[in-house]
PDB file of C-alpha atoms in Angstrom:
ATOM      1  CA  MET A 686       0.000   0.000   0.000  1.00  0.00           C
ATOM      2  CA  ILE A 687       2.889   2.404   0.756  1.00  0.00           C
ATOM      3  CA  PHE A 688       4.273   1.917  -2.735  1.00  0.00           C
ATOM      4  CA  ARG A 689       0.876   2.415  -4.384  1.00  0.00           C
ATOM      5  CA  ASN A 690       0.387   5.608  -2.326  1.00  0.00           C
ATOM      6  CA  LYS A 691       3.684   6.876  -3.682  1.00  0.00           C
ATOM      7  CA  LEU A 692       2.425   6.225  -7.197  1.00  0.00           C
ATOM      8  CA  ILE A 693      -0.752   8.165  -6.452  1.00  0.00           C
ATOM      9  CA  LEU A 694       1.310  11.010  -4.996  1.00  0.00           C
ATOM     10  CA  GLY A 695       3.311  10.995  -8.226  1.00  0.00           C
ATOM     11  CA  LEU A 696       0.089  11.507 -10.152  1.00  0.00           C
ATOM     12  CA  MET A 697      -0.833  14.464  -7.963  1.00  0.00           C
ATOM     13  CA  VAL A 698       2.411  16.371  -8.460  1.00  0.00           C
ATOM     14  CA  PHE A 699       2.975  15.711 -12.159  1.00  0.00           C
ATOM     15  CA  GLY A 700       1.909  19.231 -13.081  1.00  0.00           C
ATOM     16  CA  VAL A 701       5.021  20.821 -11.591  1.00  0.00           C
ATOM     17  CA  LEU A 702       7.385  18.654 -13.633  1.00  0.00           C
ATOM     18  CA  GLN A 703       8.680  19.464 -17.103  1.00  0.00           C
ATOM     19  CA  PRO A 704       8.202  16.982 -19.949  1.00  0.00           C
ATOM     20  CA  GLY A 705      11.383  15.138 -20.920  1.00  0.00           C
ATOM     21  CA  CYS A 706      11.354  15.400 -24.690  1.00  0.00           C
ATOM     22  CA  ALA A 707      14.667  13.586 -25.088  1.00  0.00           C
ATOM     23  CA  ASN A 708      13.414  10.660 -23.058  1.00  0.00           C
ATOM     24  CA  SER A 709      10.182  10.580 -25.050  1.00  0.00           C
ATOM     25  CA  ALA A 710      12.213  10.084 -28.213  1.00  0.00           C
ATOM     26  CA  ARG A 711      14.486   7.529 -26.548  1.00  0.00           C
ATOM     27  CA  TYR A 712      11.528   5.476 -25.344  1.00  0.00           C
ATOM     28  CA  PRO A 713       8.987   5.400 -28.193  1.00  0.00           C
ATOM     29  CA  LEU A 714       5.516   4.373 -27.085  1.00  0.00           C
ATOM     30  CA  ARG A 715       4.665   0.671 -27.283  1.00  0.00           C
ATOM     31  CA  LEU A 716       0.862   0.652 -27.190  1.00  0.00           C
ATOM     32  CA  TYR A 717      -0.331  -2.949 -27.384  1.00  0.00           C
ATOM     33  CA  ASP A 718      -3.182  -4.865 -25.795  1.00  0.00           C
ATOM     34  CA  LEU A 719      -1.811  -8.410 -25.478  1.00  0.00           C
ATOM     35  CA  ASP A 720      -2.599 -11.604 -23.614  1.00  0.00           C
ATOM     36  CA  GLU A 721       0.058 -13.869 -22.068  1.00  0.00           C
ATOM     37  CA  ARG A 722       0.740 -15.825 -25.227  1.00  0.00           C
ATOM     38  CA  GLN A 723       1.108 -12.636 -27.282  1.00  0.00           C
ATOM     39  CA  LEU A 724       3.333 -11.037 -24.649  1.00  0.00           C
ATOM     40  CA  LEU A 725       5.516 -14.119 -24.712  1.00  0.00           C
ATOM     41  CA  ASP A 726       5.695 -14.058 -28.517  1.00  0.00           C
ATOM     42  CA  GLN A 727       7.037 -10.489 -28.496  1.00  0.00           C
ATOM     43  CA  ALA A 728       9.348 -10.705 -25.479  1.00  0.00           C
ATOM     44  CA  THR A 729      13.092 -11.211 -25.966  1.00  0.00           C
ATOM     45  CA  THR A 730      13.613 -11.528 -22.207  1.00  0.00           C
ATOM     46  CA  VAL A 731      11.235 -13.295 -19.834  1.00  0.00           C
ATOM     47  CA  LEU A 732      12.047 -13.550 -16.163  1.00  0.00           C
ATOM     48  CA  VAL A 733      10.463 -14.234 -12.814  1.00  0.00           C
ATOM     49  CA  GLY A 734      11.283 -11.412 -10.463  1.00  0.00           C
ATOM     50  CA  ARG A 735      10.250  -9.435  -7.427  1.00  0.00           C
ATOM     51  CA  THR A 736       9.657  -5.695  -7.712  1.00  0.00           C
ATOM     52  CA  LEU A 737      12.174  -3.838  -5.563  1.00  0.00           C
ATOM     53  CA  GLY A 738      10.900  -0.372  -6.394  1.00  0.00           C
ATOM     54  CA  ALA A 739       9.650   1.975  -9.083  1.00  0.00           C
ATOM     55  CA  GLN A 740      10.631   5.561  -9.760  1.00  0.00           C
ATOM     56  CA  TRP A 741       8.627   8.137 -11.684  1.00  0.00           C
ATOM     57  CA  GLU A 742      10.848   9.971 -14.162  1.00  0.00           C
ATOM     58  CA  THR A 743      10.253  13.540 -15.338  1.00  0.00           C
ATOM     59  CA  ALA A 744       9.408  12.558 -18.929  1.00  0.00           C
ATOM     60  CA  ARG A 745       5.681  12.650 -19.673  1.00  0.00           C
ATOM     61  CA  GLN A 746       3.499  12.909 -22.769  1.00  0.00           C
ATOM     62  CA  GLU A 747      -0.141  13.067 -23.738  1.00  0.00           C
ATOM     63  CA  ILE A 748      -1.684  10.142 -25.575  1.00  0.00           C
ATOM     64  CA  ARG A 749      -4.861   9.258 -27.438  1.00  0.00           C
ATOM     65  CA  TRP A 750      -5.314   5.531 -27.773  1.00  0.00           C
ATOM     66  CA  SER A 751      -8.511   3.640 -28.418  1.00  0.00           C
ATOM     67  CA  GLY A 752      -7.169   0.727 -26.398  1.00  0.00           C
ATOM     68  CA  GLN A 753      -7.315   2.881 -23.248  1.00  0.00           C
ATOM     69  CA  TYR A 754      -9.527   5.822 -24.107  1.00  0.00           C
ATOM     70  CA  GLY A 755      -9.671   6.908 -20.455  1.00  0.00           C
ATOM     71  CA  VAL A 756      -5.899   7.517 -20.251  1.00  0.00           C
ATOM     72  CA  SER A 757      -4.932  11.021 -21.334  1.00  0.00           C
ATOM     73  CA  SER A 758      -1.258  11.191 -20.339  1.00  0.00           C
ATOM     74  CA  VAL A 759       1.594   8.868 -19.443  1.00  0.00           C
ATOM     75  CA  ARG A 760       4.838   9.210 -17.531  1.00  0.00           C
ATOM     76  CA  LEU A 761       8.069   7.257 -17.769  1.00  0.00           C
ATOM     77  CA  VAL A 762       8.670   4.858 -14.878  1.00  0.00           C
ATOM     78  CA  LYS A 763      11.860   2.985 -13.986  1.00  0.00           C
ATOM     79  CA  VAL A 764      11.220  -0.385 -12.317  1.00  0.00           C
ATOM     80  CA  ARG A 765      13.910  -2.280 -10.396  1.00  0.00           C
ATOM     81  CA  LEU A 766      13.523  -6.058 -10.356  1.00  0.00           C
ATOM     82  CA  SER A 767      15.220  -8.763  -8.335  1.00  0.00           C
ATOM     83  CA  VAL A 768      15.859 -11.647 -10.744  1.00  0.00           C
ATOM     84  CA  GLU A 769      14.756 -15.050  -9.417  1.00  0.00           C
ATOM     85  CA  GLN A 770      14.566 -17.109 -12.610  1.00  0.00           C
ATOM     86  CA  VAL A 771      15.372 -16.391 -16.248  1.00  0.00           C
ATOM     87  CA  ILE A 772      12.961 -18.158 -18.569  1.00  0.00           C
ATOM     88  CA  ARG A 773      14.199 -16.549 -21.782  1.00  0.00           C
ATOM     89  CA  GLY A 774      17.120 -14.241 -22.493  1.00  0.00           C
ATOM     90  CA  THR A 775      20.667 -13.614 -21.323  1.00  0.00           C
ATOM     91  CA  GLU A 776      20.124 -12.217 -17.830  1.00  0.00           C
ATOM     92  CA  ASP A 777      21.275 -15.352 -15.967  1.00  0.00           C
ATOM     93  CA  ASP A 778      24.305 -13.622 -14.485  1.00  0.00           C
ATOM     94  CA  LYS A 779      22.308 -10.678 -13.106  1.00  0.00           C
ATOM     95  CA  THR A 780      20.673 -10.384  -9.705  1.00  0.00           C
ATOM     96  CA  GLU A 781      18.857  -7.167 -10.632  1.00  0.00           C
ATOM     97  CA  VAL A 782      17.376  -5.722 -13.822  1.00  0.00           C
ATOM     98  CA  THR A 783      16.041  -2.225 -14.468  1.00  0.00           C
ATOM     99  CA  ALA A 784      13.174  -1.908 -16.929  1.00  0.00           C
ATOM    100  CA  TYR A 785      11.253   1.127 -18.213  1.00  0.00           C
ATOM    101  CA  TYR A 786       7.696   1.706 -19.361  1.00  0.00           C
ATOM    102  CA  TRP A 787       5.213   4.529 -19.839  1.00  0.00           C
ATOM    103  CA  ALA A 788       2.729   4.385 -16.985  1.00  0.00           C
ATOM    104  CA  PRO A 789      -0.812   5.794 -16.987  1.00  0.00           C
ATOM    105  CA  GLU A 790      -0.497   9.165 -15.268  1.00  0.00           C
ATOM    106  CA  VAL A 791      -3.866  10.836 -15.718  1.00  0.00           C
ATOM    107  CA  PHE A 792      -6.867   8.612 -16.398  1.00  0.00           C
ATOM    108  CA  THR A 793     -10.582   8.493 -15.722  1.00  0.00           C
ATOM    109  CA  ASN A 794     -10.825   4.733 -16.106  1.00  0.00           C
ATOM    110  CA  GLY A 795      -8.796   1.840 -17.416  1.00  0.00           C
ATOM    111  CA  ARG A 796      -8.354  -1.923 -17.461  1.00  0.00           C
ATOM    112  CA  ALA A 797      -5.339  -4.157 -16.945  1.00  0.00           C
ATOM    113  CA  LEU A 798      -3.195  -1.111 -16.198  1.00  0.00           C
ATOM    114  CA  HIS A 799       0.421  -1.695 -15.216  1.00  0.00           C
ATOM    115  CA  LEU A 800       0.843  -0.262 -11.709  1.00  0.00           C
ATOM    116  CA  PRO A 801       3.633  -2.254 -10.003  1.00  0.00           C
ATOM    117  CA  MET A 802       3.689  -2.731  -6.244  1.00  0.00           C
ATOM    118  CA  GLN A 803       6.845  -3.086  -4.206  1.00  0.00           C
ATOM    119  CA  GLY A 804       7.449  -6.682  -3.159  1.00  0.00           C
ATOM    120  CA  GLU A 805       5.103  -8.261  -5.700  1.00  0.00           C
ATOM    121  CA  ARG A 806       6.360 -11.272  -7.609  1.00  0.00           C
ATOM    122  CA  ALA A 807       5.550 -11.785 -11.300  1.00  0.00           C
ATOM    123  CA  VAL A 808       6.644 -13.040 -14.676  1.00  0.00           C
ATOM    124  CA  HIS A 809       7.965 -10.002 -16.579  1.00  0.00           C
ATOM    125  CA  TYR A 810       7.882  -9.781 -20.389  1.00  0.00           C
ATOM    126  CA  LEU A 811      10.662  -7.503 -21.642  1.00  0.00           C
ATOM    127  CA  VAL A 812      12.376  -6.280 -24.808  1.00  0.00           C
ATOM    128  CA  THR A 813      15.543  -4.277 -25.439  1.00  0.00           C
ATOM    129  CA  GLY A 814      15.288  -1.037 -27.392  1.00  0.00           C
ATOM    130  CA  GLN A 815      17.544   2.010 -27.717  1.00  0.00           C
ATOM    131  CA  GLY A 816      19.992   0.259 -25.415  1.00  0.00           C
ATOM    132  CA  GLN A 817      17.435   0.031 -22.584  1.00  0.00           C
ATOM    133  CA  VAL A 818      15.298  -2.786 -21.213  1.00  0.00           C
ATOM    134  CA  ARG A 819      11.618  -2.074 -21.820  1.00  0.00           C
ATOM    135  CA  TYR A 820       8.395  -3.830 -20.980  1.00  0.00           C
ATOM    136  CA  VAL A 821       6.742  -5.300 -24.077  1.00  0.00           C
ATOM    137  CA  ALA A 822       3.805  -2.911 -23.679  1.00  0.00           C
ATOM    138  CA  ASP A 823       3.330   0.530 -22.176  1.00  0.00           C
ATOM    139  CA  VAL A 824       0.301   1.448 -20.068  1.00  0.00           C
ATOM    140  CA  MET A 825      -1.061  -2.115 -20.187  1.00  0.00           C
ATOM    141  CA  ARG A 826       0.365  -4.803 -17.950  1.00  0.00           C
ATOM    142  CA  SER A 827       3.316  -6.785 -19.302  1.00  0.00           C
ATOM    143  CA  THR A 828       3.445  -9.120 -16.330  1.00  0.00           C
ATOM    144  CA  THR A 829       1.767 -12.254 -15.026  1.00  0.00           C
ATOM    145  CA  PRO A 830       1.374 -12.214 -11.220  1.00  0.00           C
ATOM    146  CA  VAL A 831       2.929 -15.127  -9.337  1.00  0.00           C
ATOM    147  CA  TRP A 832       1.160 -16.224  -6.138  1.00  0.00           C
ATOM    148  CA  THR A 833       3.197 -19.363  -5.437  1.00  0.00           C
ATOM    149  CA  GLY A 834       6.012 -17.723  -3.475  1.00  0.00           C
ATOM    150  CA  PHE A 835       9.746 -18.038  -4.096  1.00  0.00           C
ATOM    151  CA  HIS A 836      11.272 -20.943  -6.017  1.00  0.00           C
ATOM    152  CA  ARG A 837      14.873 -21.520  -5.020  1.00  0.00           C
ATOM    153  CA  GLN A 838      15.200 -23.797  -8.036  1.00  0.00           C
ATOM    154  CA  PRO A 839      13.025 -23.561 -11.174  1.00  0.00           C
ATOM    155  CA  PRO A 840       9.992 -25.805 -10.613  1.00  0.00           C
ATOM    156  CA  LYS A 841       9.758 -28.895 -12.789  1.00  0.00           C
ATOM    157  CA  ALA A 842       8.012 -28.052 -16.047  1.00  0.00           C
ATOM    158  CA  ILE A 843       6.125 -30.377 -18.362  1.00  0.00           C
ATOM    159  CA  GLY A 844       8.101 -29.532 -21.486  1.00  0.00           C
ATOM    160  CA  THR A 845      11.063 -27.348 -22.352  1.00  0.00           C
ATOM    161  CA  GLY A 846       9.322 -24.298 -23.816  1.00  0.00           C
ATOM    162  CA  ALA A 847       8.845 -20.958 -22.095  1.00  0.00           C
ATOM    163  CA  GLU A 848       5.096 -21.595 -21.884  1.00  0.00           C
ATOM    164  CA  ALA A 849       5.659 -24.770 -19.875  1.00  0.00           C
ATOM    165  CA  LYS A 850       8.139 -23.073 -17.555  1.00  0.00           C
ATOM    166  CA  ILE A 851       5.731 -20.222 -16.836  1.00  0.00           C
ATOM    167  CA  ALA A 852       2.865 -22.612 -16.104  1.00  0.00           C
ATOM    168  CA  ALA A 853       5.098 -24.483 -13.662  1.00  0.00           C
ATOM    169  CA  VAL A 854       5.904 -21.258 -11.826  1.00  0.00           C
ATOM    170  CA  LEU A 855       2.236 -20.258 -11.647  1.00  0.00           C
ATOM    171  CA  LEU A 856       1.005 -23.597 -10.293  1.00  0.00           C
ATOM    172  CA  THR A 857       3.853 -24.981  -8.146  1.00  0.00           C
ATOM    173  CA  PRO A 858       3.909 -23.874  -4.484  1.00  0.00           C
ATOM    174  CA  GLY A 859       7.217 -22.393  -3.379  1.00  0.00           C
ATOM    175  CA  GLU A 860       8.750 -20.915  -0.259  1.00  0.00           C
ATOM    176  CA  GLY A 861       6.743 -18.352   1.669  1.00  0.00           C
ATOM    177  CA  MET A 862       3.569 -18.899  -0.331  1.00  0.00           C
ATOM    178  CA  ASN A 863       0.574 -17.101   1.166  1.00  0.00           C
ATOM    179  CA  VAL A 864      -2.045 -19.857   1.067  1.00  0.00           C
ATOM    180  CA  ALA A 865      -5.039 -17.508   1.243  1.00  0.00           C
ATOM    181  CA  ARG A 866      -3.786 -15.377  -1.660  1.00  0.00           C
ATOM    182  CA  PHE A 867      -2.841 -18.421  -3.716  1.00  0.00           C
ATOM    183  CA  VAL A 868      -6.258 -19.997  -3.248  1.00  0.00           C
ATOM    184  CA  THR A 869      -8.029 -16.723  -4.040  1.00  0.00           C
ATOM    185  CA  ASN A 870      -6.042 -16.300  -7.259  1.00  0.00           C
ATOM    186  CA  LEU A 871      -5.907 -19.949  -8.344  1.00  0.00           C
ATOM    187  CA  SER A 872      -8.671 -19.463 -10.911  1.00  0.00           C
ATOM    188  CA  THR A 873      -6.681 -16.682 -12.598  1.00  0.00           C
ATOM    189  CA  ALA A 874      -3.422 -18.655 -12.508  1.00  0.00           C
ATOM    190  CA  THR A 875      -5.184 -21.698 -13.961  1.00  0.00           C
ATOM    191  CA  GLY A 876      -6.735 -19.644 -16.763  1.00  0.00           C
ATOM    192  CA  GLU A 877      -3.377 -18.128 -17.668  1.00  0.00           C
ATOM    193  CA  SER A 878      -1.747 -21.560 -17.637  1.00  0.00           C
ATOM    194  CA  LEU A 879      -4.476 -22.974 -19.861  1.00  0.00           C
ATOM    195  CA  ARG A 880      -3.854 -20.250 -22.437  1.00  0.00           C
ATOM    196  CA  LEU A 881      -0.157 -21.124 -22.408  1.00  0.00           C
ATOM    197  CA  VAL A 882      -0.079 -24.934 -22.208  1.00  0.00           C
ATOM    198  CA  GLY A 883      -3.668 -26.108 -22.573  1.00  0.00           C
ATOM    199  CA  PHE A 884      -5.527 -28.760 -20.600  1.00  0.00           C
ATOM    200  CA  VAL A 885      -2.895 -31.477 -20.977  1.00  0.00           C
ATOM    201  CA  GLY A 886      -0.107 -29.180 -19.750  1.00  0.00           C
ATOM    202  CA  ALA A 887      -2.020 -27.726 -16.801  1.00  0.00           C
ATOM    203  CA  LEU A 888      -3.830 -30.818 -15.498  1.00  0.00           C
ATOM    204  CA  PRO A 889      -0.825 -32.506 -13.797  1.00  0.00           C
ATOM    205  CA  PHE A 890      -0.248 -29.399 -11.689  1.00  0.00           C
ATOM    206  CA  LEU A 891      -3.855 -29.255 -10.517  1.00  0.00           C
ATOM    207  CA  LYS A 892      -3.735 -32.957  -9.700  1.00  0.00           C
ATOM    208  CA  ALA A 893      -0.597 -32.378  -7.636  1.00  0.00           C
ATOM    209  CA  LEU A 894      -2.260 -29.459  -5.842  1.00  0.00           C
ATOM    210  CA  ALA A 895      -5.291 -31.650  -5.120  1.00  0.00           C
ATOM    211  CA  ASP A 896      -2.901 -33.960  -3.218  1.00  0.00           C
ATOM    212  CA  SER A 897      -1.397 -31.085  -1.224  1.00  0.00           C
ATOM    213  CA  PRO A 898      -1.013 -31.619   2.540  1.00  0.00           C
ATOM    214  CA  VAL A 899      -2.746 -28.251   2.988  1.00  0.00           C
ATOM    215  CA  TRP A 900      -6.521 -28.724   2.999  1.00  0.00           C
ATOM    216  CA  GLU A 901      -7.331 -25.283   1.571  1.00  0.00           C
ATOM    217  CA  VAL A 902      -5.048 -25.925  -1.407  1.00  0.00           C
ATOM    218  CA  GLN A 903      -6.458 -29.430  -1.927  1.00  0.00           C
ATOM    219  CA  TRP A 904     -10.042 -28.244  -2.049  1.00  0.00           C
ATOM    220  CA  ALA A 905      -9.356 -25.147  -4.158  1.00  0.00           C
ATOM    221  CA  ALA A 906      -7.475 -27.217  -6.747  1.00  0.00           C
ATOM    222  CA  CYS A 907     -10.193 -29.845  -6.839  1.00  0.00           C
ATOM    223  CA  VAL A 908     -12.938 -27.259  -7.334  1.00  0.00           C
ATOM    224  CA  GLU A 909     -10.884 -25.465  -9.981  1.00  0.00           C
ATOM    225  CA  THR A 910     -10.445 -28.698 -11.910  1.00  0.00           C
ATOM    226  CA  TYR A 911     -14.216 -28.775 -12.303  1.00  0.00           C
ATOM    227  CA  ARG A 912     -14.786 -25.062 -12.902  1.00  0.00           C
ATOM    228  CA  SER A 913     -12.007 -24.678 -15.463  1.00  0.00           C
ATOM    229  CA  GLY A 914     -13.391 -27.415 -17.696  1.00  0.00           C
ATOM    230  CA  PHE A 915     -11.127 -30.400 -17.071  1.00  0.00           C
ATOM    231  CA  ILE A 916     -13.973 -32.688 -18.112  1.00  0.00           C
ATOM    232  CA  GLY A 917     -13.843 -36.139 -16.545  1.00  0.00           C
ATOM    233  CA  HIS A 918     -10.909 -35.303 -14.274  1.00  0.00           C
ATOM    234  CA  ASP A 919     -12.800 -33.741 -11.371  1.00  0.00           C
ATOM    235  CA  GLY A 920     -13.560 -36.919  -9.436  1.00  0.00           C
ATOM    236  CA  CYS A 921     -11.576 -35.520  -6.512  1.00  0.00           C
ATOM    237  CA  ILE A 922     -14.753 -33.666  -5.515  1.00  0.00           C
ATOM    238  CA  ASP A 923     -16.305 -36.985  -4.514  1.00  0.00           C
ATOM    239  CA  LYS A 924     -13.036 -38.248  -3.041  1.00  0.00           C
ATOM    240  CA  LEU A 925     -12.738 -35.200  -0.775  1.00  0.00           C
ATOM    241  CA  ALA A 926     -16.442 -35.107   0.110  1.00  0.00           C
ATOM    242  CA  PRO A 927     -16.032 -36.391   3.695  1.00  0.00           C
ATOM    243  CA  GLU A 928     -13.267 -33.871   4.401  1.00  0.00           C
ATOM    244  CA  ALA A 929     -15.288 -31.087   2.800  1.00  0.00           C
ATOM    245  CA  VAL A 930     -18.140 -31.792   5.213  1.00  0.00           C
ATOM    246  CA  LYS A 931     -15.712 -31.808   8.166  1.00  0.00           C
ATOM    247  CA  HIS A 932     -14.369 -28.419   7.072  1.00  0.00           C
ATOM    248  CA  GLY A 933     -17.831 -26.860   6.865  1.00  0.00           C
ATOM    249  CA  ARG A 934     -18.075 -26.977   3.062  1.00  0.00           C
ATOM    250  CA  GLU A 935     -21.129 -29.233   2.842  1.00  0.00           C
ATOM    251  CA  VAL A 936     -23.371 -26.659   1.128  1.00  0.00           C
ATOM    252  CA  GLU A 937     -20.689 -25.893  -1.462  1.00  0.00           C
ATOM    253  CA  LEU A 938     -20.042 -29.623  -1.918  1.00  0.00           C
ATOM    254  CA  ARG A 939     -23.699 -30.465  -2.541  1.00  0.00           C
ATOM    255  CA  ASN A 940     -24.057 -27.607  -5.001  1.00  0.00           C
ATOM    256  CA  LEU A 941     -20.972 -28.748  -6.898  1.00  0.00           C
ATOM    257  CA  GLN A 942     -22.154 -32.347  -7.031  1.00  0.00           C
ATOM    258  CA  SER A 943     -25.556 -31.282  -8.315  1.00  0.00           C
ATOM    259  CA  GLN A 944     -24.035 -28.984 -10.948  1.00  0.00           C
ATOM    260  CA  ARG A 945     -21.607 -31.701 -12.080  1.00  0.00           C
ATOM    261  CA  THR A 946     -24.350 -34.280 -12.543  1.00  0.00           C
ATOM    262  CA  ALA A 947     -26.361 -31.974 -14.788  1.00  0.00           C
ATOM    263  CA  ALA A 948     -23.289 -30.697 -16.652  1.00  0.00           C
ATOM    264  CA  GLU A 949     -21.962 -34.193 -17.303  1.00  0.00           C
ATOM    265  CA  GLN A 950     -25.219 -35.257 -18.937  1.00  0.00           C
ATOM    266  CA  ARG A 951     -25.335 -32.181 -21.179  1.00  0.00           C
ATOM    267  CA  PHE A 952     -21.684 -32.520 -22.115  1.00  0.00           C
ATOM    268  CA  ARG A 953     -21.969 -36.219 -22.965  1.00  0.00           C
ATOM    269  CA  HIS A 954     -24.851 -35.602 -25.343  1.00  0.00           C
ATOM    270  CA  ALA A 955     -23.195 -32.585 -26.993  1.00  0.00           C
ATOM    271  CA  PHE A 956     -19.774 -34.195 -27.376  1.00  0.00           C
ATOM    272  CA  LEU A 957     -20.995 -37.480 -28.810  1.00  0.00           C
ATOM    273  CA  SER A 958     -23.182 -35.536 -31.263  1.00  0.00           C
ATOM    274  CA  ASP A 959     -20.390 -33.271 -32.555  1.00  0.00           C
ATOM    275  CA  PRO A 960     -16.964 -33.863 -30.933  1.00  0.00           C
ATOM    276  CA  VAL A 961     -14.935 -31.401 -32.991  1.00  0.00           C
ATOM    277  CA  ARG A 962     -17.339 -28.507 -32.504  1.00  0.00           C
ATOM    278  CA  VAL A 963     -17.362 -29.070 -28.740  1.00  0.00           C
ATOM    279  CA  ALA A 964     -13.563 -29.325 -28.702  1.00  0.00           C
ATOM    280  CA  LYS A 965     -13.318 -25.999 -30.535  1.00  0.00           C
ATOM    281  CA  ASP A 966     -15.649 -24.374 -28.010  1.00  0.00           C
ATOM    282  CA  TYR A 967     -13.581 -25.575 -25.041  1.00  0.00           C
ATOM    283  CA  ALA A 968     -10.081 -25.225 -26.491  1.00  0.00           C
ATOM    284  CA  PRO A 969      -7.882 -22.564 -24.825  1.00  0.00           C
ATOM    285  CA  LEU A 970      -5.070 -23.120 -27.330  1.00  0.00           C
ATOM    286  CA  PRO A 971      -5.352 -21.819 -30.904  1.00  0.00           C
ATOM    287  CA  ALA A 972      -6.526 -23.684 -33.994  1.00  0.00           C
ATOM    288  CA  THR A 973      -5.928 -27.416 -34.387  1.00  0.00           C
ATOM    289  CA  SER A 974      -3.560 -27.592 -31.420  1.00  0.00           C
ATOM    290  CA  GLY A 975      -6.440 -26.569 -29.164  1.00  0.00           C
ATOM    291  CA  ILE A 976      -8.731 -29.256 -30.548  1.00  0.00           C
ATOM    292  CA  ALA A 977      -6.027 -31.903 -30.178  1.00  0.00           C
ATOM    293  CA  ASP A 978      -5.264 -30.780 -26.632  1.00  0.00           C
ATOM    294  CA  PHE A 979      -8.893 -31.083 -25.535  1.00  0.00           C
ATOM    295  CA  LEU A 980      -9.398 -34.429 -27.244  1.00  0.00           C
ATOM    296  CA  THR A 981      -6.190 -35.781 -25.699  1.00  0.00           C
ATOM    297  CA  MET A 982      -7.499 -34.926 -22.240  1.00  0.00           C
ATOM    298  CA  LEU A 983     -10.857 -36.550 -23.014  1.00  0.00           C
ATOM    299  CA  ALA A 984      -9.117 -39.708 -24.228  1.00  0.00           C
ATOM    300  CA  GLN A 985      -8.570 -40.436 -20.509  1.00  0.00           C
ATOM    301  CA  HIS A 986     -12.204 -39.762 -19.565  1.00  0.00           C
ATOM    302  CA  PRO A 987     -13.724 -42.395 -17.212  1.00  0.00           C
ATOM    303  CA  ASP A 988     -16.741 -42.699 -19.523  1.00  0.00           C
ATOM    304  CA  LYS A 989     -15.447 -45.279 -22.003  1.00  0.00           C
ATOM    305  CA  LYS A 990     -17.717 -44.103 -24.806  1.00  0.00           C
ATOM    306  CA  ILE A 991     -16.478 -40.504 -24.507  1.00  0.00           C
ATOM    307  CA  ALA A 992     -12.853 -41.674 -24.285  1.00  0.00           C
ATOM    308  CA  ALA A 993     -13.213 -43.905 -27.340  1.00  0.00           C
ATOM    309  CA  ARG A 994     -14.822 -41.137 -29.402  1.00  0.00           C
ATOM    310  CA  ALA A 995     -12.074 -38.718 -28.400  1.00  0.00           C
ATOM    311  CA  GLN A 996      -9.406 -41.208 -29.469  1.00  0.00           C
ATOM    312  CA  GLU A 997     -11.205 -41.779 -32.751  1.00  0.00           C
ATOM    313  CA  GLU A 998     -11.365 -38.050 -33.491  1.00  0.00           C
ATOM    314  CA  LEU A 999      -7.702 -37.646 -32.562  1.00  0.00           C
ATOM    315  CA  ARG A1000      -6.708 -40.268 -35.124  1.00  0.00           C
ATOM    316  CA  ALA A1001      -8.800 -38.494 -37.761  1.00  0.00           C
ATOM    317  CA  LEU A1002      -7.569 -35.012 -36.894  1.00  0.00           C
ATOM    318  CA  PRO A1003      -4.560 -34.960 -39.306  1.00  0.00           C
ATOM    319  CA  LEU A1004      -6.979 -35.719 -42.163  1.00  0.00           C
ATOM    320  CA  ARG A1005      -9.043 -32.628 -41.288  1.00  0.00           C
ATOM    321  CA  GLN A1006      -6.120 -30.208 -41.601  1.00  0.00           C
TER     322      GLN A1006
END
């Protein structure tokens, strides 16, 4: 909160500062509205780091951008990061990195604005331009928050790509993890992981979380497996039912069981009628890879008819391309 108050104070006093024209030319605006996969595609450096501090520079400029029509001016901000893991790039020998971006200075409203807080941990998507490290995008966030704490060693990823490494960071508990914050933000972390690695890449992490020795993590992961669409892999709800009742979650449990029963019947009918269309509707990954990812998950469905149909469609998928 102290750091955010400093940012607000910076907004209040901007009028007494002179625009830095030289800096404006040195740091050309990068106005993009990107999701995690797009940020990753554009980034030359990707690292997991903790924000040590941010400093408002004197350079400011007015903007008009349809992507953030409520933002009327921006100011250059220098962010200091403590490097914990390098996922992409050549920063392995550095313990700190300084990155710049144009922050929203005067705005009436906005969404997904980049307003860093001291001490927060995140995946940072960066590029190098004009000899300086920049965030991929100005104004908009170029980070993915990490709620799993500190990882002394990179958590084990399912694959070698940057997407897999990021998903591992987002869904593997580390040192000093705040359980309440992790549980509260698990839905967001799962959604971001799905967009990066799909159902097949994210499911093992949720299964591991559902076996956590911490009850709150177990239950949250189990519920998220159902709510995030891991069809046929949410049987942990029934497995944990006795514990859920003991922990005062009986009402939530009964609601989930009722919803699952109805949803399973609807899904079975829809999938067996048109598997590819349903796979397209569920797929978080793009194009054919998304269809294949969803079908691969369903190939392990406990309903043998659904599993067999998924396997059949997977074999036919190359012929559809």
